[in-house]
Short mmCIF file of C-alpha atoms and ligand atoms in Angstrom, two decimals:
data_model
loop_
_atom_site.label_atom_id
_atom_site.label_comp_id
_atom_site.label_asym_id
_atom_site.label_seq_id
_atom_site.Cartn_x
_atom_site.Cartn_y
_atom_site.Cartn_z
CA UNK J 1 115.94 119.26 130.41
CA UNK J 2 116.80 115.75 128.21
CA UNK J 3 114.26 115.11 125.77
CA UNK J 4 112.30 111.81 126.69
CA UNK J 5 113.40 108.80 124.75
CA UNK J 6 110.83 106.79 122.97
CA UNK J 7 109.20 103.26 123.31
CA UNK J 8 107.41 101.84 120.53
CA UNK J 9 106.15 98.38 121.92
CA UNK J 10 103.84 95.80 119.59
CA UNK J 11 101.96 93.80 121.38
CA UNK J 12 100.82 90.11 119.92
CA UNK J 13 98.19 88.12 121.29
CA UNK J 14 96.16 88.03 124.59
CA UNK J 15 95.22 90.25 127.58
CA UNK J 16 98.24 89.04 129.34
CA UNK J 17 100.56 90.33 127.06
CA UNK J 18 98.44 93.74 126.76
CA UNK J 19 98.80 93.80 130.55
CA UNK J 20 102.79 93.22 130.66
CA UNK J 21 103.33 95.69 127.78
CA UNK J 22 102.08 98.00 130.19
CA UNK J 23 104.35 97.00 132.72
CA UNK J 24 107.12 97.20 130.08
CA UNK J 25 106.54 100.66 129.50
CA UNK J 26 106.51 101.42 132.82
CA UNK J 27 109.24 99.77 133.53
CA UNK J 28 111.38 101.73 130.81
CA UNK J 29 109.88 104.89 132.34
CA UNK J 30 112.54 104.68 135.00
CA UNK J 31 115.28 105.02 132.27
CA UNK J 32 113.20 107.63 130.82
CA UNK J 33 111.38 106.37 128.01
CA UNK J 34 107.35 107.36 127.14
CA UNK J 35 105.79 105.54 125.12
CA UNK J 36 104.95 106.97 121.03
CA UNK J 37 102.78 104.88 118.67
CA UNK J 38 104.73 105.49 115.80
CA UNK J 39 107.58 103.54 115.11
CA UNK J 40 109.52 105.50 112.89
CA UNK J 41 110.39 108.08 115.94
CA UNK J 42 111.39 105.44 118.79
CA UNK J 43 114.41 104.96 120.36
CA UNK J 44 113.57 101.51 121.18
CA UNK J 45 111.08 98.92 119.39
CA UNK J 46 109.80 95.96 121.15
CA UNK J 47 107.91 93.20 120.00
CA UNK J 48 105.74 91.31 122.81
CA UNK J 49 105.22 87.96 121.10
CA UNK J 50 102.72 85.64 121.26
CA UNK J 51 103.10 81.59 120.84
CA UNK J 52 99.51 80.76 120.23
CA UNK J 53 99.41 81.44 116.58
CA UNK J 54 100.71 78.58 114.17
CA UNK J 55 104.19 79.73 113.11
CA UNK J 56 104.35 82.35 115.90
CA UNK J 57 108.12 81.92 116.15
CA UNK J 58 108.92 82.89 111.73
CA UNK J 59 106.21 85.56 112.16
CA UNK J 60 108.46 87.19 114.37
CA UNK J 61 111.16 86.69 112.71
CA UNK J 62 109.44 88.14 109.37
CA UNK J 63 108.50 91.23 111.70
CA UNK J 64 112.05 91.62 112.72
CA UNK J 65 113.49 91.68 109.03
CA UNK J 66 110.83 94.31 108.20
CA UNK J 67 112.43 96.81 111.06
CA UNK J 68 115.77 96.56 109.12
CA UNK J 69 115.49 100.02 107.68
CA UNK J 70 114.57 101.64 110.41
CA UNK J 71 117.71 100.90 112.06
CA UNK J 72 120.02 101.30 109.28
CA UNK J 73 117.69 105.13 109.58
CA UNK J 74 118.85 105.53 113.40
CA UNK J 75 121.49 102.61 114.05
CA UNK J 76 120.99 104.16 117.69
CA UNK J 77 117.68 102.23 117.75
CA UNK J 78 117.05 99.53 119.90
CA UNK J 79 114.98 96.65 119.31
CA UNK J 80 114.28 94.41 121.93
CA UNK J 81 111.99 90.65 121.92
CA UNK J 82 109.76 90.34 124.50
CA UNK J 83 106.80 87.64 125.49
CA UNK J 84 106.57 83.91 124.96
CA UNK J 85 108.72 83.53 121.38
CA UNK J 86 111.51 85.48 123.06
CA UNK J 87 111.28 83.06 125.70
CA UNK J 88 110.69 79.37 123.66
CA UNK J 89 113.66 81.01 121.37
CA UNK J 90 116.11 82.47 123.37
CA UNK J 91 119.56 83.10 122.30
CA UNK J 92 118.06 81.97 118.93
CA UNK J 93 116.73 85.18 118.18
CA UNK J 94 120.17 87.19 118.72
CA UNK J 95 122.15 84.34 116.69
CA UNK J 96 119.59 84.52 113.64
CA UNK J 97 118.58 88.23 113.51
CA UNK J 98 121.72 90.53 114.68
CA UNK J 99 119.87 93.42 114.69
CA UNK J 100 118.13 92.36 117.62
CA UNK J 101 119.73 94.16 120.92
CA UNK J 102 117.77 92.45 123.62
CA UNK J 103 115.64 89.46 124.65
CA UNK J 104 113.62 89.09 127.38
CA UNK J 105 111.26 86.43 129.07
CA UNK J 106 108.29 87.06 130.83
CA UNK J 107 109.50 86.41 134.26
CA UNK J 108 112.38 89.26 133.52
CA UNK J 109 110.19 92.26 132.55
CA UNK J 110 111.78 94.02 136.01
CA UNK J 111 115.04 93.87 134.84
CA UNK J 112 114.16 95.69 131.77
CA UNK J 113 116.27 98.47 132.82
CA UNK J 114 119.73 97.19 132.97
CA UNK J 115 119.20 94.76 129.86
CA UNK J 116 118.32 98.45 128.07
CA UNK J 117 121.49 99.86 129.89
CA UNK J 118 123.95 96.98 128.45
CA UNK J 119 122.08 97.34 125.16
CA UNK J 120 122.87 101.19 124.82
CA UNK J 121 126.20 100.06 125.90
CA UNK J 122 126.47 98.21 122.98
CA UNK J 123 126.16 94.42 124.77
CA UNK J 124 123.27 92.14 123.53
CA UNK J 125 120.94 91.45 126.99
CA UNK J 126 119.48 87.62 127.43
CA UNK J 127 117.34 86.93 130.23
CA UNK J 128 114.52 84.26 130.00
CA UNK J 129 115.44 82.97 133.44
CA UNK J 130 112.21 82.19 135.45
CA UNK J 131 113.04 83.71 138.81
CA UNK J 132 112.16 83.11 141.91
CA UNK J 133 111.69 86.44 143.07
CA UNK J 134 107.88 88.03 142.77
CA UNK J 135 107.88 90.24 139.71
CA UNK J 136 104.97 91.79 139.90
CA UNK J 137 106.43 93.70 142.86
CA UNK J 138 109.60 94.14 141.15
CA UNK J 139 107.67 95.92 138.53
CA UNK J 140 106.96 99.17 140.95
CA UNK J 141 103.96 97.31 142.23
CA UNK J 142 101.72 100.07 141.84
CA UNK J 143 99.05 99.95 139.01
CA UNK J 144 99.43 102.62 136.31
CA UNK J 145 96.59 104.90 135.22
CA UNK J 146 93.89 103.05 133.81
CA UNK J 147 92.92 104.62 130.60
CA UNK J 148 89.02 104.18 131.36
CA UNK J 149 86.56 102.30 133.85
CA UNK J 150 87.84 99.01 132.66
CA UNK J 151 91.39 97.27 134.35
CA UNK J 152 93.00 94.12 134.23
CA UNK J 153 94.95 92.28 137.02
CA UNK J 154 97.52 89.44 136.96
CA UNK J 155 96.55 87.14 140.46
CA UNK J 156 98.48 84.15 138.69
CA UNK J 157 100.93 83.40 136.00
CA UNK J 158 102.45 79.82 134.57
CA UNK J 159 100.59 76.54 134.42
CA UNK J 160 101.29 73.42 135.39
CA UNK J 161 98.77 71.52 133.53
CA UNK J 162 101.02 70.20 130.77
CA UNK J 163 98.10 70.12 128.17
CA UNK J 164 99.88 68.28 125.14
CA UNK J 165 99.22 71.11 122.41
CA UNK J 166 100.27 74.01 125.11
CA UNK J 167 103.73 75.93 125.21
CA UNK J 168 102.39 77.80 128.30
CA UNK J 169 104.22 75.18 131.09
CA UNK J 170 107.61 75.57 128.97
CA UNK J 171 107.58 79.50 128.28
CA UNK J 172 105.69 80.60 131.55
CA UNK J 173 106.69 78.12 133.81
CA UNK J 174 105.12 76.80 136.70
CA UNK J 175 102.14 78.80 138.52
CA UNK J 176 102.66 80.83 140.87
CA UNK J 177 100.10 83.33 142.51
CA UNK J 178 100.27 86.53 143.82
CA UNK J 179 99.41 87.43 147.37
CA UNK J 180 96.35 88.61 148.15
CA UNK J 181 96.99 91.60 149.95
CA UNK J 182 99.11 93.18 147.52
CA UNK J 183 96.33 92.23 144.71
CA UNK J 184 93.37 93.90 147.00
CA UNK J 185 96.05 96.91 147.39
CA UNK J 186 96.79 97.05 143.74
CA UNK J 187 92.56 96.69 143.00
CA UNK J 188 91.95 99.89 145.37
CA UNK J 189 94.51 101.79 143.80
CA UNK J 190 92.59 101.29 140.71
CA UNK J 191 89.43 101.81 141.61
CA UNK J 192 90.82 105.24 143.45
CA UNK J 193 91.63 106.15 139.68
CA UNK J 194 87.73 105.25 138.21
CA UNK J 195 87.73 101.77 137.30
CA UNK J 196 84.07 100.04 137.98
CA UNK J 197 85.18 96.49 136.72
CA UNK J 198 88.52 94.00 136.93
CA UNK J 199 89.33 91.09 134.89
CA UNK J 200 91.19 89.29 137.01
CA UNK J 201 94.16 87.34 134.54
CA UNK J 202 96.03 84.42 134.70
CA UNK J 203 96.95 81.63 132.09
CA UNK J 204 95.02 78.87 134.62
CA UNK J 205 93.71 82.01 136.99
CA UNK J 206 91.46 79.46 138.65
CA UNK J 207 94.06 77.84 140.18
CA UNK J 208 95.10 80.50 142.13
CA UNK J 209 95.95 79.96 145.43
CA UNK J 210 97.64 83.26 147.32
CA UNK J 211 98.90 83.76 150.56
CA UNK J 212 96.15 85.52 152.52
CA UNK J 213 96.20 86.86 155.84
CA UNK J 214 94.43 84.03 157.68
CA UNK J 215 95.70 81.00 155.19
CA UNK J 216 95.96 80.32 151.08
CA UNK J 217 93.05 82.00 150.02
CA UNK J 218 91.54 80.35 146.08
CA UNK J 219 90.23 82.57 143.50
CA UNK J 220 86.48 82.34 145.01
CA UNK J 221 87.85 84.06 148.68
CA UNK J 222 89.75 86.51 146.76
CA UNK J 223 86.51 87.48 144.81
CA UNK J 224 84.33 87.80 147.37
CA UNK J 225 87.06 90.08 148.88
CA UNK J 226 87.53 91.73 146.03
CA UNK J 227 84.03 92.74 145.69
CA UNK J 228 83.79 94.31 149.20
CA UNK J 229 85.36 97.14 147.87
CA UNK J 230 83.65 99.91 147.43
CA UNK J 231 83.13 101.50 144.53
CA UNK J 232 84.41 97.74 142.67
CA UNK J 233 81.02 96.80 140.68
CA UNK J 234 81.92 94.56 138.13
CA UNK J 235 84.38 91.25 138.61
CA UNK J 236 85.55 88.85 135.93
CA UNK J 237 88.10 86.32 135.61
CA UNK J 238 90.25 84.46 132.81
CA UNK J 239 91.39 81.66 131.33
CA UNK J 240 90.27 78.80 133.60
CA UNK J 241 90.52 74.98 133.09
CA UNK J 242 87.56 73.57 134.19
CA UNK J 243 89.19 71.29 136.78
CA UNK J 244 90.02 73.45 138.81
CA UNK J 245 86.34 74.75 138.94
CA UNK J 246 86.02 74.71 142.88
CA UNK J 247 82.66 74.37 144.96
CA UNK J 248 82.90 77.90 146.38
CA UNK J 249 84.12 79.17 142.73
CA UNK J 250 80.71 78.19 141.59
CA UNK J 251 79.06 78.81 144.21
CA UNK J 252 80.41 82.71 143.99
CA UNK J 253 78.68 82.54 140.50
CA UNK J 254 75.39 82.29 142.24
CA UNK J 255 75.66 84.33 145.48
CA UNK J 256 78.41 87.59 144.51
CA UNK J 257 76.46 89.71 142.57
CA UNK J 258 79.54 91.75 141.55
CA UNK J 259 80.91 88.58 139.82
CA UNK J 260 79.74 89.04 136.53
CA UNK J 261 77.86 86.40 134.58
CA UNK J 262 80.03 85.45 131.54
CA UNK J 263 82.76 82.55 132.01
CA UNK J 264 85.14 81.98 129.15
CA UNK J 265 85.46 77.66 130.32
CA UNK J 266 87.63 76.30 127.58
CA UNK J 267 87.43 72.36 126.30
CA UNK J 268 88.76 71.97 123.52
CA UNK J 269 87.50 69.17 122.39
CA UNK J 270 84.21 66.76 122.81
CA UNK J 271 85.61 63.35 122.44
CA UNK J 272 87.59 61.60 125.08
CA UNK J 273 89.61 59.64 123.66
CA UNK J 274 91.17 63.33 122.18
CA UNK J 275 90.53 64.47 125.62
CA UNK J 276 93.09 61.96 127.23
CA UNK J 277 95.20 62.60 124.26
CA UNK J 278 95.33 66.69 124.99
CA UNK J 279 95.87 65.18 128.43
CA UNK J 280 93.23 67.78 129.93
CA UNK J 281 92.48 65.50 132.76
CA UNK J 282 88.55 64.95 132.05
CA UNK J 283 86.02 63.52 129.96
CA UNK J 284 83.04 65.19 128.20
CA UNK J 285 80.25 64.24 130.51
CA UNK J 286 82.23 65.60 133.25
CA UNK J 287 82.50 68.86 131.50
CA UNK J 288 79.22 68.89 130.63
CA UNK J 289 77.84 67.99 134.23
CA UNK J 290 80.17 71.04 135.37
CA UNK J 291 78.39 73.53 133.10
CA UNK J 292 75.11 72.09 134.82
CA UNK J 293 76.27 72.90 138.04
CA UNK J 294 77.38 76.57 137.02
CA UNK J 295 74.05 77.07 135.33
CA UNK J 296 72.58 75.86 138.20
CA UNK J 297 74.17 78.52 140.27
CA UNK J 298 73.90 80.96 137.56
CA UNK J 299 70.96 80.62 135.17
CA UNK J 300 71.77 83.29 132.88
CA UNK J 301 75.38 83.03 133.12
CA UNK J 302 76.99 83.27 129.12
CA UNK J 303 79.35 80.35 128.39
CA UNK J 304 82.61 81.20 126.16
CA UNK J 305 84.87 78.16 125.37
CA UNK J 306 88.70 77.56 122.92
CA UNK J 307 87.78 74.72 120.84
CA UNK J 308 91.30 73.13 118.59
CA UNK J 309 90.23 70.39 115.10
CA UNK J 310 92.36 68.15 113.94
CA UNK J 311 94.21 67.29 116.93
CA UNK J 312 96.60 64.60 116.06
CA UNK J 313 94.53 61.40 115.82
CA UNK J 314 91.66 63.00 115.74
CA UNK J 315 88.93 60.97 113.45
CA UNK J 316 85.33 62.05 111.97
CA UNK J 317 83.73 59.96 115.09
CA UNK J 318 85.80 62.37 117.48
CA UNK J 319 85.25 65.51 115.45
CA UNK J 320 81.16 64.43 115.58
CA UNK J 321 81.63 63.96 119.71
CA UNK J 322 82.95 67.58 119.43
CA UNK J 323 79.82 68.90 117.78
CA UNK J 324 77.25 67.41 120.13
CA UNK J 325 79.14 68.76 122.84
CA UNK J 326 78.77 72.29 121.72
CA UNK J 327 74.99 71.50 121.03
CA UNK J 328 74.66 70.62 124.56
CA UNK J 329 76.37 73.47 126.02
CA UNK J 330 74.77 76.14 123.99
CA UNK J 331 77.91 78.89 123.98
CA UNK J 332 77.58 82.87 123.45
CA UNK J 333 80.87 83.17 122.00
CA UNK J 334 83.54 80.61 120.91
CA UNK J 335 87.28 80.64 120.06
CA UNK J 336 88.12 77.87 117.63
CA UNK J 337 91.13 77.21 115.88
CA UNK J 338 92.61 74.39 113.67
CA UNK J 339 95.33 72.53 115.48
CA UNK J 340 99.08 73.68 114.86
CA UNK J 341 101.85 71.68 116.21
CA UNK J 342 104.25 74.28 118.77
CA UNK J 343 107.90 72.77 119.02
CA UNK J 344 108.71 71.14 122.39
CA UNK J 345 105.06 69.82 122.89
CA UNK J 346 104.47 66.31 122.62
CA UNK J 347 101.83 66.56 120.36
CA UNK J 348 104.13 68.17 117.64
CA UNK J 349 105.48 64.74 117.10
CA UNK J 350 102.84 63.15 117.03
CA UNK J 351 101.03 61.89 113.73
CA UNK J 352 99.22 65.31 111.81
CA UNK J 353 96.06 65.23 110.90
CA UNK J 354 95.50 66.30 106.69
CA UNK J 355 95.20 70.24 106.45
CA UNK J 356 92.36 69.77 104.22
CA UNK J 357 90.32 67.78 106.60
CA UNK J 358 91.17 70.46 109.14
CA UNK J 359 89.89 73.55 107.49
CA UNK J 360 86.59 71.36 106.72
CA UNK J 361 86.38 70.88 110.42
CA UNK J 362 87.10 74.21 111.87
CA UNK J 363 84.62 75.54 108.87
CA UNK J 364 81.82 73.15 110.49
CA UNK J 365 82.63 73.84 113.86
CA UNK J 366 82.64 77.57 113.05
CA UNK J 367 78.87 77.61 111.40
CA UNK J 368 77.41 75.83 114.52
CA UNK J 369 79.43 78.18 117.06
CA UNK J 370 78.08 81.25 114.74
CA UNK J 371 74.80 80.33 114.79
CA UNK J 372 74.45 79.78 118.48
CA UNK J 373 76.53 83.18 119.37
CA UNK J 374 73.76 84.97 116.83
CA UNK J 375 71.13 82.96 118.82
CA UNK J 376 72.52 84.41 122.42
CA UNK J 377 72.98 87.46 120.70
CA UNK J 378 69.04 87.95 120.01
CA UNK J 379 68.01 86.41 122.90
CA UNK J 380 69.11 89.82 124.39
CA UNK J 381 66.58 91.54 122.48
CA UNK J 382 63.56 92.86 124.51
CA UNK J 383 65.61 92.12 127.96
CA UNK J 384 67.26 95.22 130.36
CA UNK J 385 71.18 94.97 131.01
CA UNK J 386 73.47 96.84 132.97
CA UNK J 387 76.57 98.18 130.67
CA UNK J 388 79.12 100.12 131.90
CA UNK J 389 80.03 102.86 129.19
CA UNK J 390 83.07 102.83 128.06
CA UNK J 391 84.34 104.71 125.04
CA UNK J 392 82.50 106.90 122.61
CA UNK J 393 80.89 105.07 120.15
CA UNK J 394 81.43 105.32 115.65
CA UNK J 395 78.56 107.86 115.48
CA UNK J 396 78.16 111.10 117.23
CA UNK J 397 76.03 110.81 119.78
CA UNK J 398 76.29 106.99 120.93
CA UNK J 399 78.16 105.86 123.58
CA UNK J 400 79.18 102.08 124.02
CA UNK J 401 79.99 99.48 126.60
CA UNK J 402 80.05 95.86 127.52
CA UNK J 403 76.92 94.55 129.08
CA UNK J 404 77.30 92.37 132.80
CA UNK J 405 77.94 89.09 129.72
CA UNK J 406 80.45 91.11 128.22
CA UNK J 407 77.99 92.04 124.85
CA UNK J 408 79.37 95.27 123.48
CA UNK J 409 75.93 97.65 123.35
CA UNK J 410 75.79 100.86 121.92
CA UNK J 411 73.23 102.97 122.88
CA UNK J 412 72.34 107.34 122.28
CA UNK J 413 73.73 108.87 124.61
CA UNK J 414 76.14 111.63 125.74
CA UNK J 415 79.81 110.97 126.59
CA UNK J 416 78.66 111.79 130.46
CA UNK J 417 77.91 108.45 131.08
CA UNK J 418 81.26 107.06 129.96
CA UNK J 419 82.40 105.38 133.45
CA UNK J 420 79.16 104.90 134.68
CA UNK J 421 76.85 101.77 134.40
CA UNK J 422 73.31 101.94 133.48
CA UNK J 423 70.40 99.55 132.99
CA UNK J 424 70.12 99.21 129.07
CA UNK J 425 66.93 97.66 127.41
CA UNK J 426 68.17 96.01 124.47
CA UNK J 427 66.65 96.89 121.12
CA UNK J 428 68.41 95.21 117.87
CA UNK J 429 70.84 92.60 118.05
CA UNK J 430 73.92 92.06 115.88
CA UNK J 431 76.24 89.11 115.48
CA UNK J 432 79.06 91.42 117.34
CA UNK J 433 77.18 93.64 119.39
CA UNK J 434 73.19 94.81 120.71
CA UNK J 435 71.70 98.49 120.00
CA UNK J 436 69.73 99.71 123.43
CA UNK J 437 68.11 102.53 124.83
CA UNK J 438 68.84 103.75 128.59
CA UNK J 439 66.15 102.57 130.56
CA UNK J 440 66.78 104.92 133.64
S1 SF4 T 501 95.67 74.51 131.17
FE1 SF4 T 501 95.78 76.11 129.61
S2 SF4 T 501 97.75 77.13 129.95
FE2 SF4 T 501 97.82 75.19 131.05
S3 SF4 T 501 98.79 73.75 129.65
FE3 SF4 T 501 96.56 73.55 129.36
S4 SF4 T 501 96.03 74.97 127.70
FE4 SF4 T 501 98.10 75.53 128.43
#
């Protein structure tokens, strides 16, 4: 019998990437690789990159130099790029770090196995092509074990929203969505193997619109189909812009029960003028008079939002405009960052706003997004949730889970109700998570 060869992957960044690293790994299966969390023992060593972060591209490369002695250890070792730098950078990588055997794209995880094949083979493997065949159903197509009662599913990749700060259009290319049948197939599977809840991903996953069997079917049909299956409890759904917040999208916030009540609606910014400069397509007040119509369909729903300071011409007067937008809104949990320019975006060339100033932003922004998560936080207090268990919790004898607005809540309780959901009554809150007792 050979002896399995081993696939260290690190992953960078968001759920995405965690999802496609799966994929990866299955994907090597085929050429018999399992997967080892050590990378001192692997046969092959791939990085799944991220472009978000400010200087995402020299991280990598920083990362790379530091695997140097493992391969002078086993020069049989592979190491292979994967995720949005190894697309932005391409042939880059292989011209400025030799050690580097393959690089692939996200629309090439499928052909994993032959780029590994002309690696062992001693050939370096390129492919950042964006394809136009469907790789999610290149990639086996069937869902791997889910490690618990939680799952995430790619409906849509790519954007083609061309926000000025955003590498997504350029490394991801344009969006395309997955038909529905093979999702609901894929979401069954899943749920055969215990998972209660779904996340359903996508960089602009509102915008899906899938081939159904009667017509394109938007990401509101494909909930509400979603949620007829049995056994299916719990629904989310991320990153959205909020133009392409549909009628019957809110309207499934109100009337689908199984559609949870958190929505991570992402602005970025409260000023318009910055608005038309991130070309996102809409002011403020329409933003604002969109999270009145959600709350109207949802009152309790918990609002999550990506906020980016210092935007290239962005004054005090805008930065102000940004703040009383967040007062209005009233968020449960924010994402905030201070603006980095990403090569190829037309904001990179654009005038940058004084690092300083910045920081002094973000560190404003951050106190008022604190304070109102602590706020949502103990507003919990007194109230009964469901939470779905998930994983054992730090002490013995305390299980924890995410409540229906994704709160992590820890509660005493044996590791039989891992999987299951329960109705919680929430005792103490914390910044980062709510103490309850089982209120069956
Ligand atoms: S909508 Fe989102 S993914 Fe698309 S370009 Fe804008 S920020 Fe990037």
């Amino acid at each position: 019998m050979t002896t399995p060869k081993k696939l260290f992957i690190k992953t960078y960044g968001c759920q995405m990437n965690v999802y496609d690293s799966e994929r990866m790994a299955e994907a090597l299966g085929a050429s018999g690789y399992v997967t080892t969390d050590t990378p001192e023992t692997a046969d092959m060593i791939l990085l799944n990159t991220c472009h978000i972060r400010e200087k995402a591209a020299e991280k990598v490369y920083s990362e790379l130099g530091r695997l140097k002695g493992l391969k002078s250890a086993n020069p049989d070792l592979k190491i292979g790029v994967a995720g949005c730098v190894a697309q932005a950078e391409g042939a880059e990588i292989l011209r400025r770090q030799p050690l580097v055997d393959l690089v692939v794209g996200p629309q090439s995880y499928h052909r994993l196995p032959e780029m590994e094949a002309r690696a062992r083979s001693g050939e370096k493997a390129l492919d950042t092509d964006f394809p136009e065949e469907d790789k999610f159903d290149r990639l086996g197509g069937r869902p791997k074990a889910s490690r618990g009662p939680t799952a995430f599913l790619t409906v849509q990749e790519g954007c083609d929203k061309f926000c000025a700060f955003c590498v997504v259009p350029y490394t991801r290319g344009a969006e395309v969505s997955r038909p529905a049948a093979r999702i609901l197939d894929e979401a069954r599977e899943l749920v055969d193997r215990g998972v209660r809840e779904l996340t359903l991903l996508g960089q602009n996953v509102n915008a899906y619109h899938g081939a159904g069997p009667d017509g394109t079917w938007g990401l509101a049909r494909l909930i509400r189909e979603l949620a007829k299956i049995d056994g299916l409890d719990r629904l989310r759904y991320t990153t959205s812009h909020p133009n392409d917040m549909e009628d019957d999208l809110i309207a499934a916030h109100g009337d689908c029960p199984e559609l949870m009540p958190y929505l991570h609606l992402p602005v970025q910014s409260g000023s318009d003028r910055i608005l038309k400069a991130m070309n996102r397509k809409h002011t403020a007040e329409q933003y604002l008079r969109l999270i009145e119509r959600i709350r109207a369909a949802r009152p309790d729903i918990l609002l999550s939002g990506d906020f980016i300071v210092g935007f290239p011409g962005e004054t005090d007067a805008d930065f102000e405009d940004t703040l009383a937008l967040v007062r209005a809104v009233g968020y449960g949990q924010c994402y905030s960052f201070k603006y980095s320019p990403r090569p190829g975006t037309p904001a990179a060339e654009r005038d940058q706003v004084d690092e300083d100033v910045k920081s002094d932003r973000l560190a404003r922004l951050q106190a008022l997004l604190n304070a109102q998560q602590e706020e949502a936080q103990r507003a919990m207090v007194g109230r009964t949730v469901g939470v779905l268990f998930e994983k054992p919790g730090r002490m013995p004898g305390q299980v924890v889970g995410k409540s229906d607005h994704l709160q992590a809540v820890h509660v005493e309780a044996g590791t039989d109700w891992l999987g299951r959901i329960a109705p919680v009554e929430i005792i103490a809150a914390a910044p980062n998570s709510l103490a309850g007792r089982l209120a069956t």
